[in-house]
Coordinates of C-alpha atoms in Angstrom, one line a residue:
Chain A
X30 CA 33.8 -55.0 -2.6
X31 CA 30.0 -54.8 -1.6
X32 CA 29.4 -51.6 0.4
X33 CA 26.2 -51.8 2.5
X34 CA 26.0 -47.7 2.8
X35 CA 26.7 -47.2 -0.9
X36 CA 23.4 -49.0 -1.8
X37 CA 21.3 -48.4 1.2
X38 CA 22.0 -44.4 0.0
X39 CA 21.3 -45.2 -3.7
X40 CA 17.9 -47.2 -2.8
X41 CA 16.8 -43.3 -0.8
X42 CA 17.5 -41.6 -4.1
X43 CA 15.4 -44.4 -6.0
X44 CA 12.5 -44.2 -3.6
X45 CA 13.1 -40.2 -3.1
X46 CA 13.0 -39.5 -6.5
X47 CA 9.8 -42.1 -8.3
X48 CA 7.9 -42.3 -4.6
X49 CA 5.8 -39.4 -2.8
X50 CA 5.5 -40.1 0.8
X51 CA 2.1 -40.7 2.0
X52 CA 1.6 -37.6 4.0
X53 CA 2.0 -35.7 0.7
X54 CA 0.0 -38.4 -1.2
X55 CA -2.6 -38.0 1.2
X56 CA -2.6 -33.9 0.9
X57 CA -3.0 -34.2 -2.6
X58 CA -5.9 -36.7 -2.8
X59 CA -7.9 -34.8 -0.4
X60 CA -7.3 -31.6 -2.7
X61 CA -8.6 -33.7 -5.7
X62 CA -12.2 -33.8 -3.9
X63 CA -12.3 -30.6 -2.7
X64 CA -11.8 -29.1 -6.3
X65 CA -14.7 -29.1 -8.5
X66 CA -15.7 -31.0 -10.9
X67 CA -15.2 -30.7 -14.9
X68 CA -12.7 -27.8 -14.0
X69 CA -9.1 -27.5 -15.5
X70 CA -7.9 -27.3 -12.1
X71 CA -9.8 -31.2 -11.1
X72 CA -8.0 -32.2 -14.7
X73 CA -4.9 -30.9 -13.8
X74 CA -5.0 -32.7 -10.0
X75 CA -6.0 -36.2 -12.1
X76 CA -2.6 -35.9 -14.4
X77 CA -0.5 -35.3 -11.0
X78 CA -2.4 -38.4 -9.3
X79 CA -2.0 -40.5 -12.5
X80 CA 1.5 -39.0 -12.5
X81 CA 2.3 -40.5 -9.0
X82 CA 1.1 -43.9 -9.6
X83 CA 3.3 -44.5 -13.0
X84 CA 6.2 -42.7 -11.2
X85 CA 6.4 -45.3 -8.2
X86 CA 5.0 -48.6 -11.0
X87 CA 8.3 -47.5 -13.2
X88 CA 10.3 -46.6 -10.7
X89 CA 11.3 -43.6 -12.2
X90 CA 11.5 -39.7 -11.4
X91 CA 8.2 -38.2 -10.6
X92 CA 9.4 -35.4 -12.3
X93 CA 12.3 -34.6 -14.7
X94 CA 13.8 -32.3 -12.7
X95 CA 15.3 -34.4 -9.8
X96 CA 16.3 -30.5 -8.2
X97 CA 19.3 -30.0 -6.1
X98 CA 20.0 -33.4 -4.0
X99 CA 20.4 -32.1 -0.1
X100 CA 21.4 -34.7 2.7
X101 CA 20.3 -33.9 6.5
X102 CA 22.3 -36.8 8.6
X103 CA 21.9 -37.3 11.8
X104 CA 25.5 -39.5 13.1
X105 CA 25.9 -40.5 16.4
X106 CA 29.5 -39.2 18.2
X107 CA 32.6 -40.0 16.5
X108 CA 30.7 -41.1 12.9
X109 CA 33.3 -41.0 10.0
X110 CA 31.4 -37.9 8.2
X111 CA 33.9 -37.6 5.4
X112 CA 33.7 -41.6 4.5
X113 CA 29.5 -41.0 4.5
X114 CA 30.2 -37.7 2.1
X115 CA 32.5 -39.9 -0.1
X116 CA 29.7 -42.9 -0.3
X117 CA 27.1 -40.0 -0.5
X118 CA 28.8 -38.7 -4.0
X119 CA 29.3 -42.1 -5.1
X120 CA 25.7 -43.1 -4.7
X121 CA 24.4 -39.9 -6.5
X122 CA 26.7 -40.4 -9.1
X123 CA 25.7 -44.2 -9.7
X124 CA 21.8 -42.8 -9.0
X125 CA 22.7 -40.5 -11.7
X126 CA 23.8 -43.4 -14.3
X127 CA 20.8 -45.1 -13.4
X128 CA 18.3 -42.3 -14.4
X129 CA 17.0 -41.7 -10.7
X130 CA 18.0 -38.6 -11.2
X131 CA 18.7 -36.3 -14.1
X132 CA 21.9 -35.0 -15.0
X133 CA 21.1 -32.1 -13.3
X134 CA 24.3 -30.0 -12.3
X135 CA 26.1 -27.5 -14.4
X136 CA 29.3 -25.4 -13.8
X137 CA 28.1 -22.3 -13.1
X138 CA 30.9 -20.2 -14.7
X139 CA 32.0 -22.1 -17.7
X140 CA 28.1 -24.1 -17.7
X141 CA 29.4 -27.5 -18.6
X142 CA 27.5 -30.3 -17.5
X143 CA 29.4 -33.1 -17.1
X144 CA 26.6 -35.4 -15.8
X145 CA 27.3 -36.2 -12.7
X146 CA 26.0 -34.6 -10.6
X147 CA 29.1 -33.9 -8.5
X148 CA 30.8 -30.1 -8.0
X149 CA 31.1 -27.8 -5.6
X150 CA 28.3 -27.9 -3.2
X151 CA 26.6 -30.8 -4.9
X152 CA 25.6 -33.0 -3.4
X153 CA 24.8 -30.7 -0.3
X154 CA 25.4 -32.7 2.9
X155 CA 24.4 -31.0 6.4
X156 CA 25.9 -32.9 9.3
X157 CA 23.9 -33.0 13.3
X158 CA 25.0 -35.5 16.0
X159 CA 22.9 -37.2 18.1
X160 CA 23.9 -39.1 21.1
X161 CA 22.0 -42.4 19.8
X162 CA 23.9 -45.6 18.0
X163 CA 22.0 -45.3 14.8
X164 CA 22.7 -43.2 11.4
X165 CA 19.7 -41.5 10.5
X166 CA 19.9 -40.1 6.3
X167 CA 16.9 -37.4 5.2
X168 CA 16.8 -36.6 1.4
X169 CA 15.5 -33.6 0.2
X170 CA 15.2 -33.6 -3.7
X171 CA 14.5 -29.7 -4.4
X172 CA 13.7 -28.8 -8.2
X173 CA 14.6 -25.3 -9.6
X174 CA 10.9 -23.9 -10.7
X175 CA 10.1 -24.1 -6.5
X176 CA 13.4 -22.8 -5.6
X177 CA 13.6 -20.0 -7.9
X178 CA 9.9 -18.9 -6.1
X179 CA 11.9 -18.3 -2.6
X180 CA 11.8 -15.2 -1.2
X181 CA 13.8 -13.2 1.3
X182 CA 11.8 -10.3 3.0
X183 CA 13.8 -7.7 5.1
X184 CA 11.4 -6.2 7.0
X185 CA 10.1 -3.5 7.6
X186 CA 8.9 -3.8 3.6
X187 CA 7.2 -0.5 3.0
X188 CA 5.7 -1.4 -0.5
X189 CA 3.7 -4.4 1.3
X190 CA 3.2 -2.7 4.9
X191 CA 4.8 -4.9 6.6
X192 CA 6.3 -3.9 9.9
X193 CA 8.5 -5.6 12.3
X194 CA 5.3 -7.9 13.7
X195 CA 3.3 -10.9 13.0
X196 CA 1.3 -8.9 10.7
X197 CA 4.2 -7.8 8.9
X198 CA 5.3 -11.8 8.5
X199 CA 2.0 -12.4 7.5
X200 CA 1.8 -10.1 5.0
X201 CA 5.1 -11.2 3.0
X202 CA 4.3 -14.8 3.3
X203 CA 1.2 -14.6 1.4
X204 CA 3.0 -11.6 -1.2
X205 CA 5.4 -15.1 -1.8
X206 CA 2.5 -17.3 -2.1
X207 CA 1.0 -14.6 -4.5
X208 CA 4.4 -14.0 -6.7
X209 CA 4.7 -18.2 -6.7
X210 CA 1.7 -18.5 -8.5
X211 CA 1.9 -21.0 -11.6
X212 CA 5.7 -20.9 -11.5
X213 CA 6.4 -23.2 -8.4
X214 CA 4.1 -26.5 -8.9
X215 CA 1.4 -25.7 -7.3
X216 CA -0.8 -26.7 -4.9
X217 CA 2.3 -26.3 -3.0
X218 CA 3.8 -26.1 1.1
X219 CA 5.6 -23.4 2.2
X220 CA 8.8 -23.8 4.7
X221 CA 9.3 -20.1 6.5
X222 CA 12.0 -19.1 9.2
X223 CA 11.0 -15.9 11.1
X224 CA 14.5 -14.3 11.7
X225 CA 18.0 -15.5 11.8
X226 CA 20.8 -13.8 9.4
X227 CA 20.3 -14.5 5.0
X228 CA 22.3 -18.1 5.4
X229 CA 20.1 -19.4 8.5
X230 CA 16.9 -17.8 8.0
X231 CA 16.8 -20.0 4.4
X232 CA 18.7 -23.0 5.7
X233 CA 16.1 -23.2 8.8
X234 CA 13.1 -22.4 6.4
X235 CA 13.8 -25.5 4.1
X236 CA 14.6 -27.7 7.4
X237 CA 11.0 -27.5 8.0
X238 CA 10.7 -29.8 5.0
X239 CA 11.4 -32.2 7.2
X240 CA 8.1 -32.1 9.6
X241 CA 4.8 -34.2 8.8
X242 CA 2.6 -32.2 6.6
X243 CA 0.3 -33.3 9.5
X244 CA 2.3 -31.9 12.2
X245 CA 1.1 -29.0 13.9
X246 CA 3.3 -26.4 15.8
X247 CA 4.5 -26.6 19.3
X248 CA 4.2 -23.3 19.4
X249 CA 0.6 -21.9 19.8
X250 CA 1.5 -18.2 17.9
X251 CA 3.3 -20.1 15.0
X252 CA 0.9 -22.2 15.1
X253 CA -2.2 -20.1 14.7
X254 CA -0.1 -18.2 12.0
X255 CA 0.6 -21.5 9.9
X256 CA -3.0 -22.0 10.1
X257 CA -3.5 -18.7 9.2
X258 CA -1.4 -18.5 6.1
X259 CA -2.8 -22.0 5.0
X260 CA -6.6 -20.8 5.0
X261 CA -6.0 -17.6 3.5
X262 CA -4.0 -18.6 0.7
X263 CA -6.9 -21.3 -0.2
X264 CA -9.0 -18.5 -0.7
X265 CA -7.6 -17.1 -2.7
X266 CA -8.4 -18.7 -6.2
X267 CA -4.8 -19.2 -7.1
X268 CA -5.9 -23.5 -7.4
X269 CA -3.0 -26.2 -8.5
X270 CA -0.9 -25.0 -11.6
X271 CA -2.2 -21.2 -10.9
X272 CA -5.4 -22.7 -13.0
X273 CA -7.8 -21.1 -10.7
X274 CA -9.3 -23.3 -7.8
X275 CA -9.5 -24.3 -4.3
X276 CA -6.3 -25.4 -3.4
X277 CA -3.3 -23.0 -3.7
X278 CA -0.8 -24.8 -0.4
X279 CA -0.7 -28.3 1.2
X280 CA 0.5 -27.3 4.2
X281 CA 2.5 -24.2 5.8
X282 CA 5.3 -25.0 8.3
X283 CA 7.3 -21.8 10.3
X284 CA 10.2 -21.7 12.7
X285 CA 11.9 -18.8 14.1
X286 CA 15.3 -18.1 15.1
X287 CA 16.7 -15.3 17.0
X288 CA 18.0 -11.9 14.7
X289 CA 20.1 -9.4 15.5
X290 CA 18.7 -5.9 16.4
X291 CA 19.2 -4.5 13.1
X292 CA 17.8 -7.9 11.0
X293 CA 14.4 -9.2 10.3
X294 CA 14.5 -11.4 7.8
X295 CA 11.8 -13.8 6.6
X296 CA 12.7 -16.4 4.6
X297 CA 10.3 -18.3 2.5
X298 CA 10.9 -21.4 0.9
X299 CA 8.9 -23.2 -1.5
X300 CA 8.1 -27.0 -2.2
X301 CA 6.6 -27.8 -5.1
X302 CA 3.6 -30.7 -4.7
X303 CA 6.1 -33.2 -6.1
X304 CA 7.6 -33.3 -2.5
X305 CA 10.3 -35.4 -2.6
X306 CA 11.6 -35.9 0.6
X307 CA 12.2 -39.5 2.6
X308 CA 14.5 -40.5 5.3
X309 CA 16.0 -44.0 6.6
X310 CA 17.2 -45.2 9.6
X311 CA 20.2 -47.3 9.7
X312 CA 21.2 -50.3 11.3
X313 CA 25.0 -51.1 12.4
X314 CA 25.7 -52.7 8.9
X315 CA 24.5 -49.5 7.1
X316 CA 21.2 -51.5 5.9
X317 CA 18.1 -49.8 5.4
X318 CA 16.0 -50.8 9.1
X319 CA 12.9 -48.0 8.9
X320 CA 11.7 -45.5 6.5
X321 CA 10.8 -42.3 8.3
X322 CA 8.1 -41.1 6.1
Chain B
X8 CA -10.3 -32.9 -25.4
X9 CA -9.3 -31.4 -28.7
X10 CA -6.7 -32.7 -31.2
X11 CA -3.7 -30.7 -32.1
X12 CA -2.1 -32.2 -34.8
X13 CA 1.2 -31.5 -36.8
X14 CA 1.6 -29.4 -39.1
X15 CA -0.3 -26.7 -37.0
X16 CA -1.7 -24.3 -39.4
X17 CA -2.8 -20.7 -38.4
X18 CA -6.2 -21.5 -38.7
X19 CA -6.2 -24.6 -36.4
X20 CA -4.2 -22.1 -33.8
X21 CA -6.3 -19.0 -34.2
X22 CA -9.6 -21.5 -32.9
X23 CA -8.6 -22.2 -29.8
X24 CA -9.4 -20.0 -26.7
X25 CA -8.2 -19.7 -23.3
X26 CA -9.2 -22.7 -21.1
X27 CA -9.2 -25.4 -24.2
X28 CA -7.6 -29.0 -22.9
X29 CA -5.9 -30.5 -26.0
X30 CA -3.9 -33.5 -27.0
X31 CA -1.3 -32.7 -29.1
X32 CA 0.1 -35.5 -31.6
X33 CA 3.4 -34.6 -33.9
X34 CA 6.6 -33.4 -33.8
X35 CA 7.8 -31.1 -31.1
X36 CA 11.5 -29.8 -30.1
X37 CA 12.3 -28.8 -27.0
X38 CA 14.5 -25.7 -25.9
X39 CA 14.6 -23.8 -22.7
X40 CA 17.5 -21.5 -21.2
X41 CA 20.3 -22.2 -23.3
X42 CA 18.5 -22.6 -27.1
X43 CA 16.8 -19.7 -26.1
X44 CA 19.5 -17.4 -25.6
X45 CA 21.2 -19.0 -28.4
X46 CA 18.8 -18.0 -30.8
X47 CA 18.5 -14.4 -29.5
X48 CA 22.0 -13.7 -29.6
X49 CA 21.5 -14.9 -33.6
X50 CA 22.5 -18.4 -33.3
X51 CA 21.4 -20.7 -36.3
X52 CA 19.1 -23.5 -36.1
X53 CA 21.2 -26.6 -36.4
X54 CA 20.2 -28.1 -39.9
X55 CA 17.4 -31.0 -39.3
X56 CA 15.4 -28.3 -36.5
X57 CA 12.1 -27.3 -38.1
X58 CA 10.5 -24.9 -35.8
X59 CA 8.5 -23.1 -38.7
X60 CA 4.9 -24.2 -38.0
X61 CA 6.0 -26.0 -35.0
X62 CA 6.1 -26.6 -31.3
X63 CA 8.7 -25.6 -29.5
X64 CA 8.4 -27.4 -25.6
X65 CA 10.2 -26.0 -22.6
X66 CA 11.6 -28.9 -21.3
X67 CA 14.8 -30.5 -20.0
X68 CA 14.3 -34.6 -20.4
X69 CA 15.8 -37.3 -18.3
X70 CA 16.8 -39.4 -21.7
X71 CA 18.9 -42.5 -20.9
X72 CA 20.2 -44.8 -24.1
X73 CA 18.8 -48.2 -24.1
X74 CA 21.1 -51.1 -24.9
X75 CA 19.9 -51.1 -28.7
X76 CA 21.5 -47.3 -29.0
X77 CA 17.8 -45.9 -28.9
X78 CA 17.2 -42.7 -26.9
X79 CA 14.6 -43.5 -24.0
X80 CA 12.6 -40.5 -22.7
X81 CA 12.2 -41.4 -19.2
X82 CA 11.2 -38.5 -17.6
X83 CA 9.0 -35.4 -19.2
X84 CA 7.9 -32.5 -17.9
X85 CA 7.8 -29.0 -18.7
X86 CA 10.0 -26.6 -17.1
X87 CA 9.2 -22.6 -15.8
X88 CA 8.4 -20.9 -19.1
X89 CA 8.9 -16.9 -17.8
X90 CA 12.6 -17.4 -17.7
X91 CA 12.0 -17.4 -21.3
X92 CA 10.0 -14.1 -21.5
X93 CA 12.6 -11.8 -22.6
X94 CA 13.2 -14.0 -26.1
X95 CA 10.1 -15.7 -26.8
X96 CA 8.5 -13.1 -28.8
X97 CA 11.1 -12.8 -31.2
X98 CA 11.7 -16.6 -31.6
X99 CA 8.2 -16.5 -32.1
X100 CA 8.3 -13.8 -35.0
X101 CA 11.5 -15.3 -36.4
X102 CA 11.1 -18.9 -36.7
X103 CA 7.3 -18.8 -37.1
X104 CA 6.3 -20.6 -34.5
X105 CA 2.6 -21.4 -34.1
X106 CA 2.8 -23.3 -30.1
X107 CA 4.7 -23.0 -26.9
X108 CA 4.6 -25.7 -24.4
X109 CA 5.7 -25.0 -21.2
X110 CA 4.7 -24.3 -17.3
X111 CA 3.7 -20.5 -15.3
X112 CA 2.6 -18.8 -18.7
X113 CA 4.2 -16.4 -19.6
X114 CA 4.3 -12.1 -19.7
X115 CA 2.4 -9.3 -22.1
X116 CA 5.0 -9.5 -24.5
X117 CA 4.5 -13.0 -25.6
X118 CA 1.1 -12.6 -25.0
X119 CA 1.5 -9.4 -28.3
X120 CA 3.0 -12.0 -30.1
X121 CA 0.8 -14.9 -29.9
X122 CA -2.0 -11.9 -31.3
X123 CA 0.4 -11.3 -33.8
X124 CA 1.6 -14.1 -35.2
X125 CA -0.9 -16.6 -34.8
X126 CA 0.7 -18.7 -31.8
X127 CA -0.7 -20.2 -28.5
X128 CA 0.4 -20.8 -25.3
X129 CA 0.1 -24.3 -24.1
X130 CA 0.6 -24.5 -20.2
X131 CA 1.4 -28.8 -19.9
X132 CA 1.2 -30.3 -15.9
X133 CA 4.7 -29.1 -14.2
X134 CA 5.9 -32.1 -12.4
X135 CA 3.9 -34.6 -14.6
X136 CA 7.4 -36.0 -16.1
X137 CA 5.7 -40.1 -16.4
X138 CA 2.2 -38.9 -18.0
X139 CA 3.9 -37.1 -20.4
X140 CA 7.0 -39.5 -20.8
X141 CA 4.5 -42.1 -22.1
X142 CA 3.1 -39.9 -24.5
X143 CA 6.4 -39.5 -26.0
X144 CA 6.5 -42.2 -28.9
X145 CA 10.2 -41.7 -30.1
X146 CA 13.0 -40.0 -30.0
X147 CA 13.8 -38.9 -33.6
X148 CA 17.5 -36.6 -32.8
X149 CA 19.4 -34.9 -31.0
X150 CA 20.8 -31.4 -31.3
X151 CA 23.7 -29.5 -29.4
X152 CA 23.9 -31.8 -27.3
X153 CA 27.8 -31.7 -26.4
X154 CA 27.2 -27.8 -26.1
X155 CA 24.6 -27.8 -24.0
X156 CA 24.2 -30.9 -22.0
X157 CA 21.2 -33.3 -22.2
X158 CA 19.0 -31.0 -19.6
X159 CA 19.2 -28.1 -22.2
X160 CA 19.9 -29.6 -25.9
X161 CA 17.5 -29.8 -28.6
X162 CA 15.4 -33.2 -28.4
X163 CA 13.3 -34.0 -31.4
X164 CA 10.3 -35.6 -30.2
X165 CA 7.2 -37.4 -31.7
X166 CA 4.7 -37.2 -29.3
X167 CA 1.1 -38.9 -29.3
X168 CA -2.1 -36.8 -26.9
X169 CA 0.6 -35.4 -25.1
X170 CA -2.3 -33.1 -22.2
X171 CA -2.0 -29.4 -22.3
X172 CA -4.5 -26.3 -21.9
X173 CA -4.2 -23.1 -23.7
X174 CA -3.8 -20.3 -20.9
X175 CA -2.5 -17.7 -23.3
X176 CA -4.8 -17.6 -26.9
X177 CA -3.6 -16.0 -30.3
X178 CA -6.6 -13.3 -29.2
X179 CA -4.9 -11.7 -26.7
X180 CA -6.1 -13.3 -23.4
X181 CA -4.2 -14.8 -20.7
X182 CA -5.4 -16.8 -18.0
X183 CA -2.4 -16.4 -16.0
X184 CA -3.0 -12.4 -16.2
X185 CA -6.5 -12.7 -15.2
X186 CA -5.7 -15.4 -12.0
X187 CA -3.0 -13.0 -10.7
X188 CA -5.2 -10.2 -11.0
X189 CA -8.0 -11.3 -9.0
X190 CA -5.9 -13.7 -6.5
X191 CA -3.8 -9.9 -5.7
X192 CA -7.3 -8.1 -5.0
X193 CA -8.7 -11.4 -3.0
X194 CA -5.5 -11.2 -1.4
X195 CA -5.9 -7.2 -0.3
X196 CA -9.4 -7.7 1.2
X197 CA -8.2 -10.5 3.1
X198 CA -5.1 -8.1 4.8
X199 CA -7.3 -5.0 5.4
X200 CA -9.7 -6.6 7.2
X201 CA -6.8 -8.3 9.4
X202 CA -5.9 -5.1 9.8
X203 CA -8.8 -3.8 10.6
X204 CA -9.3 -6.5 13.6
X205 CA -6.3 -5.9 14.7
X206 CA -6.8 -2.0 15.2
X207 CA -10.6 -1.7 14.9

């Protein structure tokens, strides 16, 4: 029986995994002429942009390691959620068959891969309703180099100074952008949550995946602090791959949540420049009507 | 670009410096995580793996079988090589290996024995999994697989100007030591004087 949802979510994997959005795309041209010329770092930047092109022509992962496979779904009132996680599991299992993604998920206590991709917390699926008729489906494809670069910072940190302030964020953000260095695929853009507990403060920091890498902030103090963190880490010679060079981040995005007296966490997530994130808005029959990035 | 091509001898390897773009054409065989701890905890080299004088390339494939029974690389990139640190240099000194392929570089004690033994570090582009695909002509085997799982078995691969740079030499210099080093002191001037405006 043909089920509209089953291949409208298999065609986001497709795109998510062999297509960066243009936002991204854009980024990464725009570090390309600011490196310098004959450098390993300009060499390096021509692969990825080569890379990109053969990726979306082939139709085939960008990179090999198609990462953990997060959903963010936004379902109007009364939406079936546990019919769309079924179809979601299917689809990343047929996805998985198909080579859009790697076989990528292991048990972690007897580490058998049994190449699916299915297991306990795989696929991840966070649920938000909305009170509008459509189903809107994010993907986030999140490889293991960039998430293994995330830090948590409970603050105050006395080793790096930092004190309960926006100095004191400042000052661990760019100790993760500093640790990240060659590790995470760089030039890469930083998601941060200021506050929250240890689940939130990461769960909001990787939800700012989500923005435009154009965006800028609402608000004007995490604003001036994403510009901030973006400048400063350019500076500082890090360049794509950790080569040396101009561009170190694409973009720096930061929410905040409220903390308990006793907590300040900042949590820093890590993208790598194969950003893989896309997004689709629905129609009634589950076709694909808009994609969001 | 300079060619790198199987067998690497000690010679060829011991010529190259830091900052060197090569295209490497020959056998490689992957191994990350699992081989690696394998090999440490004295596991044998399945019969048919030839690291001596070889390549050994962090990388788990996406490798799909094509209706002929051929293995397909499809996807090809290298994978965070400082997971790796605490067994490199003896896999190094043990199997005599002369290159490492991989992403991030990797710590001092690799570093002591790439001097040692005659072995470079060969960082490829992390994410670049179609370049390098297509410089993958064939897949020649397949090793521990049904242990490990496709991600982390042995693949035997020919590969033809696959694009790497050496950021670690066989002289003892790392370009990865020396871009964290002055990134952390750019990075300290930048927060003083922050600091300084803040509280002048």
């Amino acid at each position: 029986m043909p089920d509209p949802l089953l291949d409208s979510l298999i065609e986001l994997i497709r795109r998510t995994s062999a297509e960066l959005p243009d936002d991204v795309n854009a980024a990464l041209v725009r570090s390309l002429e600011s490196e310098k010329k004959g450098t390993i770092a300009e060499s390096a930047l021509k692969i990825i942009e080569r890379n990109i092109e053969l990726a979306k022509r082939k139709s085939q992962p960008i990179c090999q390691d198609t990462g953990s496979v997060v959903f963010y779904v936004q379902c109007p009132v009364g939406y079936d959620q546990i019919q769309f996680e079924e179809t979601a599991r299917e689809a990343v299992k047929q996805a998985t068959k198909r080579g859009f993604l790697r076989q990528n998920s292991v048990d972690s206590i007897t580490g058998r891969n049994d190449g699916t991709n299915l297991g306990p917390g795989a696929p991840a699926i966070h649920f938000h309703q909305h009170r509008f008729p459509q189903l809107e489906v994010c993907l986030i494809l999140k490889g293991g180099g960039c998430e293994n670069v995330g830090a948590q910072y409970s603050l105050p940190a006395e080793k790096l100074e930092a004190n309960r302030d926006l100095d004191g964020c400042r000052r661990v953000i760019l100790d993760a952008v500093l640790q990240a260095q060659g590790k995470g695929c760089g030039p890469g853009i930083l998601g941060v949550c200021i506050g929250g507990d240890r689940a939130t403060g990461y769960e909001f920091s990787k939800q700012q995946f989500l923005r435009f890498l154009g965006d800028r902030n609402p608000d004007p103090v995490l604003d001036a602090l994403e510009q901030d963190i973006l400048k400063t880490a350019n500076e500082l010679g890090i360049g794509p791959m950790g080569f040396g060079g101009r561009t170190t981040l694409l973009g720096v995005k930061i929410c905040a949540a409220n903390r308990v007296p006793a907590s300040y966490f900042v949590s820093v997530s890590y993208m790598c420049w194969a950003f893989r994130r896309q997004g689709v808005v629905m129609g009634p029959d589950s076709s694909i009507q808009r994609w969001l990035y | 670009m300079i060619p790198l091509n199987y067998p690497f001898t000690e010679e060829q390897i011991r010529a190259l410096q830091v900052g060197d773009e090569v295209g490497i054409t020959g056998v490689v065989f992957t191994g990350r995580d699992a081989v690696h701890k394998y090999l440490h905890e004295g596991g044998s080299l399945p019969t048919g793996v030839q690291l001596r004088g070889g390549i050994i390339y962090h990388c788990g494939p996406v490798v799909l079988m094509d209706a002929a029974g051929q293995w397909q690389v499809t996807a090809a990139g290298p994978t965070t090589s400082i997971r790796e640190e605490p067994y490199q240099a003896q896999i190094i000194r043990d199997f005599g290996i002369r290159g490492v392929i991989g992403k991030g570089g990797m710590g001092d004690k690799t570093s002591a024995a790439c001097r040692e033994y005659g072995c470079v570090y060969l960082h490829a582009i992390g994410g670049a999994a179609q370049v390098l695909a297509e410089c993958v002509r064939k897949v020649r085997g397949v090793y521990m697989l049904e242990e490990f799982g496709s991600p982390e078995a042995i693949w035997e691969l020919e590969v033809e100007n696959f694009p790497a740079v050496v950021t670690m030499d066989s002289h003892g210099k790392s370009l990865h030591r020396e871009v964290f080093a002055a990134s952390q002191s750019a990075l300290a001037e930048r927060i003083a004087s922050k600091a300084g405006a803040r509280h002048p």
